[in-house]
PDB file of C-alpha atoms and ligand atoms in Angstrom:
ATOM      1  CA  MET U 279      -1.562  12.366  44.322  1.00  0.00           C
ATOM      2  CA  THR U 280      -4.365   9.846  44.440  1.00  0.00           C
ATOM      3  CA  PRO U 281      -6.430   8.598  41.499  1.00  0.00           C
ATOM      4  CA  GLY U 282      -8.937  11.172  40.348  1.00  0.00           C
ATOM      5  CA  THR U 283      -6.876  14.152  41.489  1.00  0.00           C
ATOM      6  CA  GLY U 284      -4.312  14.055  38.696  1.00  0.00           C
ATOM      7  CA  ARG U 285      -4.142  16.790  36.115  1.00  0.00           C
ATOM      8  CA  LEU U 286      -2.632  17.419  32.707  1.00  0.00           C
ATOM      9  CA  ALA U 287      -1.202  20.625  31.262  1.00  0.00           C
ATOM     10  CA  VAL U 288       0.121  21.125  27.750  1.00  0.00           C
ATOM     11  CA  VAL U 289       2.787  23.745  28.262  1.00  0.00           C
ATOM     12  CA  GLY U 290       4.429  26.062  25.750  1.00  0.00           C
ATOM     13  CA  LEU U 291       8.110  26.488  26.626  1.00  0.00           C
ATOM     14  CA  GLY U 292       8.564  29.606  24.502  1.00  0.00           C
ATOM     15  CA  PRO U 293      11.120  29.785  21.707  1.00  0.00           C
ATOM     16  CA  GLY U 294      14.293  29.317  23.655  1.00  0.00           C
ATOM     17  CA  ASN U 295      15.592  29.893  27.100  1.00  0.00           C
ATOM     18  CA  ASP U 296      13.320  30.177  30.100  1.00  0.00           C
ATOM     19  CA  HIS U 297      13.414  33.994  30.159  1.00  0.00           C
ATOM     20  CA  GLN U 298      10.730  33.878  27.455  1.00  0.00           C
ATOM     21  CA  ARG U 299       8.582  31.372  29.354  1.00  0.00           C
ATOM     22  CA  THR U 300       5.420  32.547  31.108  1.00  0.00           C
ATOM     23  CA  PRO U 301       5.269  32.301  34.910  1.00  0.00           C
ATOM     24  CA  GLU U 302       2.224  30.039  34.543  1.00  0.00           C
ATOM     25  CA  ALA U 303       4.234  27.621  32.374  1.00  0.00           C
ATOM     26  CA  SER U 304       7.148  27.648  34.827  1.00  0.00           C
ATOM     27  CA  GLN U 305       4.817  26.946  37.773  1.00  0.00           C
ATOM     28  CA  ARG U 306       3.269  23.917  36.083  1.00  0.00           C
ATOM     29  CA  LEU U 307       6.706  22.614  35.051  1.00  0.00           C
ATOM     30  CA  ALA U 308       7.996  22.889  38.631  1.00  0.00           C
ATOM     31  CA  ALA U 309       4.912  21.176  40.082  1.00  0.00           C
ATOM     32  CA  ALA U 310       4.855  18.278  37.578  1.00  0.00           C
ATOM     33  CA  THR U 311       5.569  14.691  38.591  1.00  0.00           C
ATOM     34  CA  ASP U 312       5.830  13.599  34.938  1.00  0.00           C
ATOM     35  CA  LEU U 313       7.222  15.484  31.958  1.00  0.00           C
ATOM     36  CA  ILE U 314       6.379  14.167  28.499  1.00  0.00           C
ATOM     37  CA  GLY U 315       7.823  15.368  25.209  1.00  0.00           C
ATOM     38  CA  TYR U 316      10.218  15.269  22.319  1.00  0.00           C
ATOM     39  CA  GLU U 317      13.676  14.876  23.867  1.00  0.00           C
ATOM     40  CA  PRO U 318      15.273  18.164  22.682  1.00  0.00           C
ATOM     41  CA  TYR U 319      12.314  20.053  24.164  1.00  0.00           C
ATOM     42  CA  LEU U 320      12.508  18.134  27.454  1.00  0.00           C
ATOM     43  CA  ASN U 321      16.176  19.100  27.595  1.00  0.00           C
ATOM     44  CA  MET U 322      15.088  22.754  27.547  1.00  0.00           C
ATOM     45  CA  VAL U 323      13.409  22.175  30.928  1.00  0.00           C
ATOM     46  CA  GLN U 324      16.116  22.560  33.562  1.00  0.00           C
ATOM     47  CA  PRO U 325      16.659  21.565  36.249  1.00  0.00           C
ATOM     48  CA  VAL U 326      14.822  18.238  36.327  1.00  0.00           C
ATOM     49  CA  LEU U 327      13.664  17.932  39.931  1.00  0.00           C
ATOM     50  CA  ALA U 328      14.208  14.822  42.031  1.00  0.00           C
ATOM     51  CA  HIS U 329      10.498  13.898  42.077  1.00  0.00           C
ATOM     52  CA  GLN U 330      10.111  14.157  38.294  1.00  0.00           C
ATOM     53  CA  THR U 331      10.023  11.370  35.720  1.00  0.00           C
ATOM     54  CA  ARG U 332      10.855  12.239  32.109  1.00  0.00           C
ATOM     55  CA  HIS U 333       9.170  10.387  29.258  1.00  0.00           C
ATOM     56  CA  CYS U 334      11.095  11.099  26.040  1.00  0.00           C
ATOM     57  CA  PHE U 335       9.443  10.519  22.697  1.00  0.00           C
ATOM     58  CA  ASP U 336      10.309  10.682  19.029  1.00  0.00           C
ATOM     59  CA  ASN U 337       8.917  13.800  17.343  1.00  0.00           C
ATOM     60  CA  ARG U 338       6.399  11.794  15.326  1.00  0.00           C
ATOM     61  CA  GLU U 339       4.742   9.861  18.144  1.00  0.00           C
ATOM     62  CA  GLU U 340       2.184  12.528  19.028  1.00  0.00           C
ATOM     63  CA  ALA U 341      -0.866  10.322  19.646  1.00  0.00           C
ATOM     64  CA  GLN U 342       1.124   7.971  21.925  1.00  0.00           C
ATOM     65  CA  ARG U 343       2.404  10.950  23.911  1.00  0.00           C
ATOM     66  CA  ALA U 344      -1.125  12.283  24.316  1.00  0.00           C
ATOM     67  CA  ARG U 345      -2.520   8.911  25.387  1.00  0.00           C
ATOM     68  CA  LEU U 346       0.245   8.326  27.953  1.00  0.00           C
ATOM     69  CA  ALA U 347      -0.330  11.812  29.342  1.00  0.00           C
ATOM     70  CA  LEU U 348      -4.048  11.147  29.875  1.00  0.00           C
ATOM     71  CA  GLU U 349      -3.357   7.727  31.400  1.00  0.00           C
ATOM     72  CA  LEU U 350      -0.805   9.056  33.884  1.00  0.00           C
ATOM     73  CA  ALA U 351      -3.081  11.942  34.868  1.00  0.00           C
ATOM     74  CA  ALA U 352      -5.978   9.503  35.353  1.00  0.00           C
ATOM     75  CA  GLU U 353      -3.725   7.549  37.742  1.00  0.00           C
ATOM     76  CA  GLY U 354      -3.355  10.704  39.835  1.00  0.00           C
ATOM     77  CA  ARG U 355      -0.082  12.087  38.460  1.00  0.00           C
ATOM     78  CA  ASP U 356       0.605  15.788  37.791  1.00  0.00           C
ATOM     79  CA  VAL U 357       1.492  15.593  34.110  1.00  0.00           C
ATOM     80  CA  VAL U 358       2.999  18.181  31.784  1.00  0.00           C
ATOM     81  CA  VAL U 359       3.332  17.689  28.041  1.00  0.00           C
ATOM     82  CA  VAL U 360       5.870  20.126  26.643  1.00  0.00           C
ATOM     83  CA  SER U 361       5.947  21.876  23.271  1.00  0.00           C
ATOM     84  CA  SER U 362       8.339  24.520  22.062  1.00  0.00           C
ATOM     85  CA  GLY U 363       6.891  27.976  21.496  1.00  0.00           C
ATOM     86  CA  ASP U 364       3.114  27.892  21.799  1.00  0.00           C
ATOM     87  CA  PRO U 365       1.557  24.433  22.248  1.00  0.00           C
ATOM     88  CA  GLY U 366      -1.373  25.309  19.985  1.00  0.00           C
ATOM     89  CA  ILE U 367       0.764  26.172  16.939  1.00  0.00           C
ATOM     90  CA  PHE U 368       1.943  23.055  15.067  1.00  0.00           C
ATOM     91  CA  ALA U 369       2.425  21.355  18.415  1.00  0.00           C
ATOM     92  CA  MET U 370       1.023  19.059  21.098  1.00  0.00           C
ATOM     93  CA  ALA U 371      -2.186  20.821  22.197  1.00  0.00           C
ATOM     94  CA  THR U 372      -4.031  19.456  19.168  1.00  0.00           C
ATOM     95  CA  ALA U 373      -2.925  15.862  19.779  1.00  0.00           C
ATOM     96  CA  VAL U 374      -4.003  16.032  23.426  1.00  0.00           C
ATOM     97  CA  ILE U 375      -7.391  17.617  22.694  1.00  0.00           C
ATOM     98  CA  GLU U 376      -7.979  15.161  19.844  1.00  0.00           C
ATOM     99  CA  GLU U 377      -7.248  12.252  22.204  1.00  0.00           C
ATOM    100  CA  LEU U 378      -9.490  13.811  24.884  1.00  0.00           C
ATOM    101  CA  HIS U 379     -12.286  13.992  22.308  1.00  0.00           C
ATOM    102  CA  GLN U 380     -11.848  10.299  21.511  1.00  0.00           C
ATOM    103  CA  VAL U 381     -12.043   9.194  25.142  1.00  0.00           C
ATOM    104  CA  THR U 382     -15.140  11.280  25.980  1.00  0.00           C
ATOM    105  CA  GLY U 383     -17.336   9.348  28.416  1.00  0.00           C
ATOM    106  CA  THR U 384     -14.504   7.142  29.755  1.00  0.00           C
ATOM    107  CA  ALA U 385     -12.359   7.594  32.887  1.00  0.00           C
ATOM    108  CA  LEU U 386      -9.615   9.175  30.763  1.00  0.00           C
ATOM    109  CA  GLY U 387     -12.131  11.723  29.508  1.00  0.00           C
ATOM    110  CA  ALA U 388     -12.581  13.043  33.077  1.00  0.00           C
ATOM    111  CA  VAL U 389      -8.962  14.228  33.374  1.00  0.00           C
ATOM    112  CA  ALA U 390      -8.589  17.979  34.064  1.00  0.00           C
ATOM    113  CA  VAL U 391      -6.739  19.348  31.028  1.00  0.00           C
ATOM    114  CA  THR U 392      -5.237  22.845  30.682  1.00  0.00           C
ATOM    115  CA  ILE U 393      -3.445  24.359  27.707  1.00  0.00           C
ATOM    116  CA  ILE U 394      -0.847  26.945  28.735  1.00  0.00           C
ATOM    117  CA  ALA U 395       0.043  29.411  26.000  1.00  0.00           C
ATOM    118  CA  GLY U 396       3.642  30.235  25.126  1.00  0.00           C
ATOM    119  CA  VAL U 397       5.509  32.786  23.024  1.00  0.00           C
ATOM    120  CA  THR U 398       5.421  31.382  19.508  1.00  0.00           C
ATOM    121  CA  ALA U 399       8.424  31.588  17.149  1.00  0.00           C
ATOM    122  CA  ALA U 400       6.676  34.220  14.990  1.00  0.00           C
ATOM    123  CA  SER U 401       6.206  36.725  17.806  1.00  0.00           C
ATOM    124  CA  ALA U 402       9.682  36.080  19.242  1.00  0.00           C
ATOM    125  CA  ALA U 403      11.278  36.529  15.795  1.00  0.00           C
ATOM    126  CA  ALA U 404       9.158  39.604  15.070  1.00  0.00           C
ATOM    127  CA  ALA U 405      10.357  41.219  18.295  1.00  0.00           C
ATOM    128  CA  VAL U 406      14.001  40.792  17.266  1.00  0.00           C
ATOM    129  CA  LEU U 407      13.310  42.127  13.750  1.00  0.00           C
ATOM    130  CA  GLY U 408      11.236  45.159  14.730  1.00  0.00           C
ATOM    131  CA  ALA U 409       7.572  44.811  13.748  1.00  0.00           C
ATOM    132  CA  PRO U 410       7.179  42.747  10.554  1.00  0.00           C
ATOM    133  CA  LEU U 411       3.803  41.363  11.726  1.00  0.00           C
ATOM    134  CA  GLY U 412       2.338  44.806  12.464  1.00  0.00           C
ATOM    135  CA  HIS U 413      -0.383  44.426   9.838  1.00  0.00           C
ATOM    136  CA  ASP U 414      -2.350  41.363   8.618  1.00  0.00           C
ATOM    137  CA  PHE U 415      -0.228  38.250   8.440  1.00  0.00           C
ATOM    138  CA  CYS U 416      -0.597  34.498   8.262  1.00  0.00           C
ATOM    139  CA  ILE U 417       1.276  31.502   9.554  1.00  0.00           C
ATOM    140  CA  ILE U 418       1.834  28.506   7.291  1.00  0.00           C
ATOM    141  CA  SER U 419       3.755  25.315   7.974  1.00  0.00           C
ATOM    142  CA  LEU U 420       5.706  24.215   4.907  1.00  0.00           C
ATOM    143  CA  SER U 421       5.778  20.650   6.158  1.00  0.00           C
ATOM    144  CA  ASP U 422       3.979  18.201   3.922  1.00  0.00           C
ATOM    145  CA  VAL U 423       4.358  15.363   6.415  1.00  0.00           C
ATOM    146  CA  LEU U 424       0.824  15.829   7.769  1.00  0.00           C
ATOM    147  CA  LYS U 425      -0.827  17.553   4.780  1.00  0.00           C
ATOM    148  CA  PRO U 426      -0.458  17.148   1.003  1.00  0.00           C
ATOM    149  CA  TRP U 427       1.938  19.502  -0.788  1.00  0.00           C
ATOM    150  CA  ASP U 428      -0.745  20.745  -3.190  1.00  0.00           C
ATOM    151  CA  VAL U 429      -2.650  22.140  -0.176  1.00  0.00           C
ATOM    152  CA  VAL U 430       0.483  24.087   0.813  1.00  0.00           C
ATOM    153  CA  GLU U 431       0.825  25.383  -2.764  1.00  0.00           C
ATOM    154  CA  ARG U 432      -2.795  26.538  -2.927  1.00  0.00           C
ATOM    155  CA  ARG U 433      -2.535  28.327   0.420  1.00  0.00           C
ATOM    156  CA  LEU U 434       0.726  30.043  -0.488  1.00  0.00           C
ATOM    157  CA  ALA U 435      -0.733  31.301  -3.769  1.00  0.00           C
ATOM    158  CA  ALA U 436      -3.860  32.549  -1.981  1.00  0.00           C
ATOM    159  CA  VAL U 437      -2.106  34.414   0.839  1.00  0.00           C
ATOM    160  CA  ALA U 438       0.662  35.757  -1.398  1.00  0.00           C
ATOM    161  CA  GLY U 439      -2.023  37.012  -3.796  1.00  0.00           C
ATOM    162  CA  ALA U 440      -3.931  38.615  -0.901  1.00  0.00           C
ATOM    163  CA  ASP U 441      -0.787  40.486   0.217  1.00  0.00           C
ATOM    164  CA  PHE U 442      -0.429  38.986   3.693  1.00  0.00           C
ATOM    165  CA  VAL U 443       2.917  38.977   5.448  1.00  0.00           C
ATOM    166  CA  ILE U 444       3.750  35.254   5.562  1.00  0.00           C
ATOM    167  CA  ALA U 445       5.512  33.499   8.447  1.00  0.00           C
ATOM    168  CA  LEU U 446       6.770  30.102   7.293  1.00  0.00           C
ATOM    169  CA  TYR U 447       7.218  27.474  10.010  1.00  0.00           C
ATOM    170  CA  ASN U 448       8.995  24.153   9.315  1.00  0.00           C
ATOM    171  CA  PRO U 449      10.599  25.652   6.193  1.00  0.00           C
ATOM    172  CA  ILE U 450      13.054  22.836   5.412  1.00  0.00           C
ATOM    173  CA  SER U 451      14.443  19.551   6.725  1.00  0.00           C
ATOM    174  CA  LYS U 452      16.628  16.646   5.606  1.00  0.00           C
ATOM    175  CA  HIS U 453      13.529  14.824   4.380  1.00  0.00           C
ATOM    176  CA  ARG U 454      11.964  17.943   2.782  1.00  0.00           C
ATOM    177  CA  PRO U 455      14.788  19.567   0.819  1.00  0.00           C
ATOM    178  CA  TRP U 456      12.943  21.087  -2.208  1.00  0.00           C
ATOM    179  CA  GLN U 457       9.699  22.388  -0.753  1.00  0.00           C
ATOM    180  CA  LEU U 458      11.089  25.738   0.416  1.00  0.00           C
ATOM    181  CA  ASP U 459      12.400  26.779  -3.024  1.00  0.00           C
ATOM    182  CA  SER U 460       9.223  25.576  -4.646  1.00  0.00           C
ATOM    183  CA  GLY U 461       7.090  27.550  -2.149  1.00  0.00           C
ATOM    184  CA  MET U 462       9.192  30.707  -2.504  1.00  0.00           C
ATOM    185  CA  ASN U 463       8.774  30.522  -6.293  1.00  0.00           C
ATOM    186  CA  ILE U 464       5.004  30.636  -5.813  1.00  0.00           C
ATOM    187  CA  ILE U 465       5.365  33.695  -3.577  1.00  0.00           C
ATOM    188  CA  ARG U 466       7.700  35.358  -6.136  1.00  0.00           C
ATOM    189  CA  GLN U 467       4.866  35.333  -8.662  1.00  0.00           C
ATOM    190  CA  HIS U 468       2.988  37.777  -6.422  1.00  0.00           C
ATOM    191  CA  ARG U 469       5.708  39.913  -4.773  1.00  0.00           C
ATOM    192  CA  MET U 470       8.434  42.291  -5.960  1.00  0.00           C
ATOM    193  CA  GLY U 471      12.032  41.050  -5.814  1.00  0.00           C
ATOM    194  CA  THR U 472      12.777  43.896  -3.377  1.00  0.00           C
ATOM    195  CA  THR U 473      10.342  42.529  -0.743  1.00  0.00           C
ATOM    196  CA  PRO U 474      12.140  42.096   2.601  1.00  0.00           C
ATOM    197  CA  VAL U 475      12.506  38.502   3.802  1.00  0.00           C
ATOM    198  CA  ALA U 476      13.731  37.673   7.307  1.00  0.00           C
ATOM    199  CA  LEU U 477      15.595  34.524   8.275  1.00  0.00           C
ATOM    200  CA  ALA U 478      15.299  34.222  12.052  1.00  0.00           C
ATOM    201  CA  ARG U 479      17.198  31.234  13.358  1.00  0.00           C
ATOM    202  CA  ALA U 480      17.148  29.772  16.904  1.00  0.00           C
ATOM    203  CA  VAL U 481      15.541  32.906  18.315  1.00  0.00           C
ATOM    204  CA  GLY U 482      15.991  33.185  22.084  1.00  0.00           C
ATOM    205  CA  ARG U 483      18.711  30.514  22.101  1.00  0.00           C
ATOM    206  CA  ALA U 484      22.501  30.806  22.261  1.00  0.00           C
ATOM    207  CA  ALA U 485      22.797  30.125  18.519  1.00  0.00           C
ATOM    208  CA  GLU U 486      20.367  32.931  17.518  1.00  0.00           C
ATOM    209  CA  THR U 487      21.075  34.567  14.150  1.00  0.00           C
ATOM    210  CA  VAL U 488      18.787  36.967  12.329  1.00  0.00           C
ATOM    211  CA  ARG U 489      19.224  38.236   8.777  1.00  0.00           C
ATOM    212  CA  ILE U 490      17.089  40.374   6.491  1.00  0.00           C
ATOM    213  CA  VAL U 491      17.488  39.792   2.748  1.00  0.00           C
ATOM    214  CA  THR U 492      15.309  40.486  -0.285  1.00  0.00           C
ATOM    215  CA  LEU U 493      13.026  38.047  -2.027  1.00  0.00           C
ATOM    216  CA  SER U 494      15.294  37.984  -5.087  1.00  0.00           C
ATOM    217  CA  ALA U 495      18.430  37.389  -2.986  1.00  0.00           C
ATOM    218  CA  PHE U 496      16.773  34.777  -0.769  1.00  0.00           C
ATOM    219  CA  ASP U 497      18.789  31.543  -0.691  1.00  0.00           C
ATOM    220  CA  SER U 498      17.265  28.437   0.883  1.00  0.00           C
ATOM    221  CA  ALA U 499      20.794  27.169   1.679  1.00  0.00           C
ATOM    222  CA  GLU U 500      20.805  29.662   4.575  1.00  0.00           C
ATOM    223  CA  VAL U 501      17.701  28.107   6.127  1.00  0.00           C
ATOM    224  CA  ASP U 502      17.514  25.150   8.488  1.00  0.00           C
ATOM    225  CA  MET U 503      14.778  23.567  10.575  1.00  0.00           C
ATOM    226  CA  SER U 504      15.281  25.973  13.474  1.00  0.00           C
ATOM    227  CA  THR U 505      14.671  28.952  11.206  1.00  0.00           C
ATOM    228  CA  LEU U 506      11.490  30.941  10.825  1.00  0.00           C
ATOM    229  CA  VAL U 507      11.160  32.688   7.456  1.00  0.00           C
ATOM    230  CA  ILE U 508       9.070  35.866   7.338  1.00  0.00           C
ATOM    231  CA  VAL U 509       8.204  37.186   3.877  1.00  0.00           C
ATOM    232  CA  GLY U 510       7.085  40.807   3.865  1.00  0.00           C
ATOM    233  CA  SER U 511       3.964  42.165   2.145  1.00  0.00           C
ATOM    234  CA  SER U 512       3.960  44.956  -0.458  1.00  0.00           C
ATOM    235  CA  THR U 513       4.118  47.531   2.367  1.00  0.00           C
ATOM    236  CA  THR U 514       6.819  45.902   4.544  1.00  0.00           C
ATOM    237  CA  ARG U 515       9.980  48.004   4.840  1.00  0.00           C
ATOM    238  CA  GLN U 516      13.556  47.530   5.922  1.00  0.00           C
ATOM    239  CA  PHE U 517      16.186  50.035   7.079  1.00  0.00           C
ATOM    240  CA  VAL U 518      19.492  50.205   8.912  1.00  0.00           C
ATOM    241  CA  ASP U 519      19.638  52.502  11.963  1.00  0.00           C
ATOM    242  CA  ALA U 520      22.476  54.796  13.014  1.00  0.00           C
ATOM    243  CA  ALA U 521      24.046  51.995  15.059  1.00  0.00           C
ATOM    244  CA  GLY U 522      24.080  49.724  12.005  1.00  0.00           C
ATOM    245  CA  ARG U 523      21.213  47.501  13.116  1.00  0.00           C
ATOM    246  CA  SER U 524      18.735  46.272  10.484  1.00  0.00           C
ATOM    247  CA  TRP U 525      15.023  46.587  11.172  1.00  0.00           C
ATOM    248  CA  MET U 526      11.981  45.250   9.350  1.00  0.00           C
ATOM    249  CA  TYR U 527       8.436  46.503   9.875  1.00  0.00           C
ATOM    250  CA  THR U 528       5.021  46.554   8.309  1.00  0.00           C
ATOM    251  CA  PRO U 529       3.107  49.824   8.767  1.00  0.00           C
ATOM    252  CA  ARG U 530      -0.346  49.566  10.312  1.00  0.00           C
ATOM    253  CA  THR U 531      -1.803  51.897   7.712  1.00  0.00           C
ATOM    254  CA  TYR U 532      -2.543  50.563   4.243  1.00  0.00           C
ATOM    255  CA  PRO U 533      -2.358  52.508   0.978  1.00  0.00           C
ATOM    256  CA  ALA U 534      -5.862  53.269  -0.379  1.00  0.00           C
ATOM    257  CA  ASN U 535      -6.722  51.598  -3.695  1.00  0.00           C
TER     258      ASN U 535
HETATM  259  N1  SAH P 610       5.027  25.307  18.588  1.00  0.00           N
HETATM  260  C1  SAH P 610       6.137  26.002  17.977  1.00  0.00           C
HETATM  261  C2  SAH P 610       6.300  25.686  16.507  1.00  0.00           C
HETATM  262  C3  SAH P 610       6.639  24.240  16.204  1.00  0.00           C
HETATM  263  S1  SAH P 610       6.918  23.976  14.490  1.00  0.00           S
HETATM  264  C4  SAH P 610       5.973  27.522  18.189  1.00  0.00           C
HETATM  265  O1  SAH P 610       4.889  27.959  18.557  1.00  0.00           O
HETATM  266  O2  SAH P 610       6.949  28.251  17.978  1.00  0.00           O
HETATM  267  C5  SAH P 610       8.697  24.091  14.432  1.00  0.00           C
HETATM  268  C6  SAH P 610       9.138  25.294  13.613  1.00  0.00           C
HETATM  269  O3  SAH P 610       8.945  26.474  14.382  1.00  0.00           O
HETATM  270  C7  SAH P 610      10.604  25.296  13.232  1.00  0.00           C
HETATM  271  O4  SAH P 610      10.842  24.547  12.051  1.00  0.00           O
HETATM  272  C8  SAH P 610      10.872  26.787  13.010  1.00  0.00           C
HETATM  273  O5  SAH P 610      10.373  27.195  11.746  1.00  0.00           O
HETATM  274  C9  SAH P 610       9.960  27.416  14.075  1.00  0.00           C
HETATM  275  N2  SAH P 610      10.694  27.684  15.330  1.00  0.00           N
HETATM  276  C10 SAH P 610      10.516  27.096  16.526  1.00  0.00           C
HETATM  277  N3  SAH P 610      11.341  27.623  17.455  1.00  0.00           N
HETATM  278  C11 SAH P 610      12.043  28.586  16.827  1.00  0.00           C
HETATM  279  C12 SAH P 610      13.056  29.513  17.249  1.00  0.00           C
HETATM  280  N4  SAH P 610      13.499  29.526  18.525  1.00  0.00           N
HETATM  281  N5  SAH P 610      13.570  30.365  16.337  1.00  0.00           N
HETATM  282  C13 SAH P 610      13.130  30.367  15.057  1.00  0.00           C
HETATM  283  N6  SAH P 610      12.166  29.506  14.604  1.00  0.00           N
HETATM  284  C14 SAH P 610      11.652  28.639  15.472  1.00  0.00           C
END
């Protein structure tokens, strides 16, 4: 490609293997000259083609990744920035659009940017569980790396009080060991102990495990950073079918007050 004809796509890889990747995402990945991303996510893109250069980054270096992507595209390269799941949900689309905003009016600002949606962890996990997100729900990241913990606490209290189903992304990590228990205690003030809670780990990957417990039996020791936690609302139900499989769903109707 020659300067001025480069392009940049922020691509959602889906939750796991490429069977949950959209055809549009796969096409852009195959056409790319440069793949940019956090190394474990780049490793999910196979095979790497002979004409492709990989640029591996640490998970925290989002602004640098975005800037490099714009620079390479401005030089005429066909650039793909990868995110797991959907790139707009706690992922790279924001960093790229933020950088694009900052370079408005410069040569970098003229780069053709596309965001390509992917299957986010919440919808992939919901599909394995049945239909826990069938009624109103919200998504909250428990990470307090980019936002203060008291903001997380206020949001949890508000959505738990408003009876949303709650999908918790980034529930726990080595550097954030206590936040999950603290957050679940806030939710417990608003929900019955019998409320179904799903632990959906590595959905769509070889290591996938899915378990449905109750809010009172929930144990954060069973959760790791590749787990999505879904806390049911007051109407969410759980049952075991004739084949012994557990299901979780939230009816679309709501009891009248
Ligand atoms: N952009 C991603 C989310 C990135 S935040 C998406 O749309 O899915 C990272 C968090 O997402 C993890 O801590 C975990 O809570 C959740 N997650 C990502 N992939 C997952 C998977 N395959 N199974 C379960 N949870 C997953």
